[in-house]
Amino acid sequence: MQMGASSVGLGQAAQITALIRDLRRIDHVMEGDIARAEKEAGVFDFSSAAYPIMGRILRMRRNKLGNTIASLEGRLASLLGERPIQAIRS
């Protein structure tokens, strides 16, 4: 039995949706870790020289994660034939 292009697209869309959900969960955890690092250091200003190194590392990773999520949302929108903003809100 051969799957049609739309079935493959829907399967990919489901996988991408699950991945986005997992990455958003990781982003949420990282946000808590950043807040904890800031609280422990007593420094909340990213531009401060005293800002914690772990906070900087986590912020850079979270930014890259956000870019990955945005890219996946664009791919999902393309698969579903939607505008990207619709994929972001779903």
CSV table of C-alpha atoms in Angstrom, one decimal:
chain,number,residue,atom,x,y,z
A,1,MET,CA,0.0,0.0,0.0
A,2,GLN,CA,1.5,3.3,-1.1
A,3,MET,CA,0.9,6.5,0.8
A,4,GLY,CA,-0.2,9.6,-1.2
A,5,ALA,CA,1.7,12.9,-1.0
A,6,SER,CA,-0.9,14.4,1.3
A,7,SER,CA,-0.6,11.5,3.7
A,8,VAL,CA,3.1,11.9,3.8
A,9,GLY,CA,2.7,15.7,4.3
A,10,LEU,CA,0.2,15.1,7.1
A,11,GLY,CA,2.6,12.6,8.8
A,12,GLN,CA,5.4,15.2,8.6
A,13,ALA,CA,3.2,17.9,9.9
A,14,ALA,CA,2.3,15.7,12.9
A,15,GLN,CA,6.0,15.0,13.6
A,16,ILE,CA,6.9,18.7,13.3
A,17,THR,CA,4.0,19.6,15.6
A,18,ALA,CA,5.2,17.2,18.2
A,19,LEU,CA,8.8,18.5,17.9
A,20,ILE,CA,7.6,22.1,18.3
A,21,ARG,CA,5.6,21.1,21.4
A,22,ASP,CA,8.7,19.4,22.9
A,23,LEU,CA,11.0,22.4,22.0
A,24,ARG,CA,8.6,24.8,23.6
A,25,ARG,CA,8.6,22.7,26.8
A,26,ILE,CA,12.4,22.8,26.8
A,27,ASP,CA,12.2,26.6,26.2
A,28,HIS,CA,10.0,26.9,29.3
A,29,VAL,CA,12.4,24.9,31.4
A,30,MET,CA,15.3,27.0,30.1
A,31,GLU,CA,13.5,30.2,31.1
A,32,GLY,CA,13.2,28.9,34.7
A,33,ASP,CA,16.9,28.0,34.7
A,34,ILE,CA,17.8,31.5,33.5
A,35,ALA,CA,15.6,33.1,36.2
A,36,ARG,CA,17.3,30.9,38.8
A,37,ALA,CA,20.8,31.8,37.6
A,38,GLU,CA,19.8,35.5,37.7
A,39,LYS,CA,18.3,35.2,41.2
A,40,GLU,CA,21.3,33.4,42.6
A,41,ALA,CA,23.7,36.0,41.2
A,42,GLY,CA,21.4,38.9,42.1
A,43,VAL,CA,22.0,40.3,38.6
A,44,PHE,CA,19.1,40.6,36.1
A,45,ASP,CA,20.6,43.0,33.5
A,46,PHE,CA,22.0,41.0,30.6
A,47,SER,CA,24.3,43.9,29.6
A,48,SER,CA,25.9,43.9,33.1
A,49,ALA,CA,29.5,42.5,33.3
A,50,ALA,CA,28.3,40.8,36.5
A,51,TYR,CA,25.5,38.9,34.7
A,52,PRO,CA,26.0,35.2,35.4
A,53,ILE,CA,27.8,33.1,32.7
A,54,MET,CA,25.3,30.3,33.0
A,55,GLY,CA,22.5,32.8,32.3
A,56,ARG,CA,24.4,34.1,29.2
A,57,ILE,CA,24.9,30.5,27.9
A,58,LEU,CA,21.3,29.6,28.5
A,59,ARG,CA,20.0,32.8,26.9
A,60,MET,CA,22.1,32.1,23.7
A,61,ARG,CA,20.8,28.5,23.6
A,62,ARG,CA,17.3,29.7,24.1
A,63,ASN,CA,17.6,32.2,21.3
A,64,LYS,CA,18.9,29.5,19.0
A,65,LEU,CA,16.0,27.2,20.1
A,66,GLY,CA,13.6,30.1,19.3
A,67,ASN,CA,15.1,30.3,15.8
A,68,THR,CA,14.7,26.6,15.4
A,69,ILE,CA,11.1,26.7,16.5
A,70,ALA,CA,10.3,29.6,14.1
A,71,SER,CA,11.9,27.6,11.3
A,72,LEU,CA,9.9,24.5,12.1
A,73,GLU,CA,6.7,26.6,12.3
A,74,GLY,CA,7.4,28.0,8.8
A,75,ARG,CA,8.0,24.4,7.5
A,76,LEU,CA,4.7,23.3,9.2
A,77,ALA,CA,2.8,26.3,7.6
A,78,SER,CA,4.3,25.4,4.2
A,79,LEU,CA,3.2,21.7,4.6
A,80,LEU,CA,-0.3,22.8,5.7
A,81,GLY,CA,-0.6,25.6,3.1
A,82,GLU,CA,-1.1,28.2,5.7
A,83,ARG,CA,0.5,31.5,6.4
A,84,PRO,CA,3.3,31.2,9.1
A,85,ILE,CA,1.4,33.3,11.7
A,86,GLN,CA,-1.4,30.7,11.7
A,87,ALA,CA,1.0,27.9,12.4
A,88,ILE,CA,2.6,29.8,15.3
A,89,ARG,CA,-0.8,30.2,17.0
A,90,SER,CA,-1.9,26.6,16.6
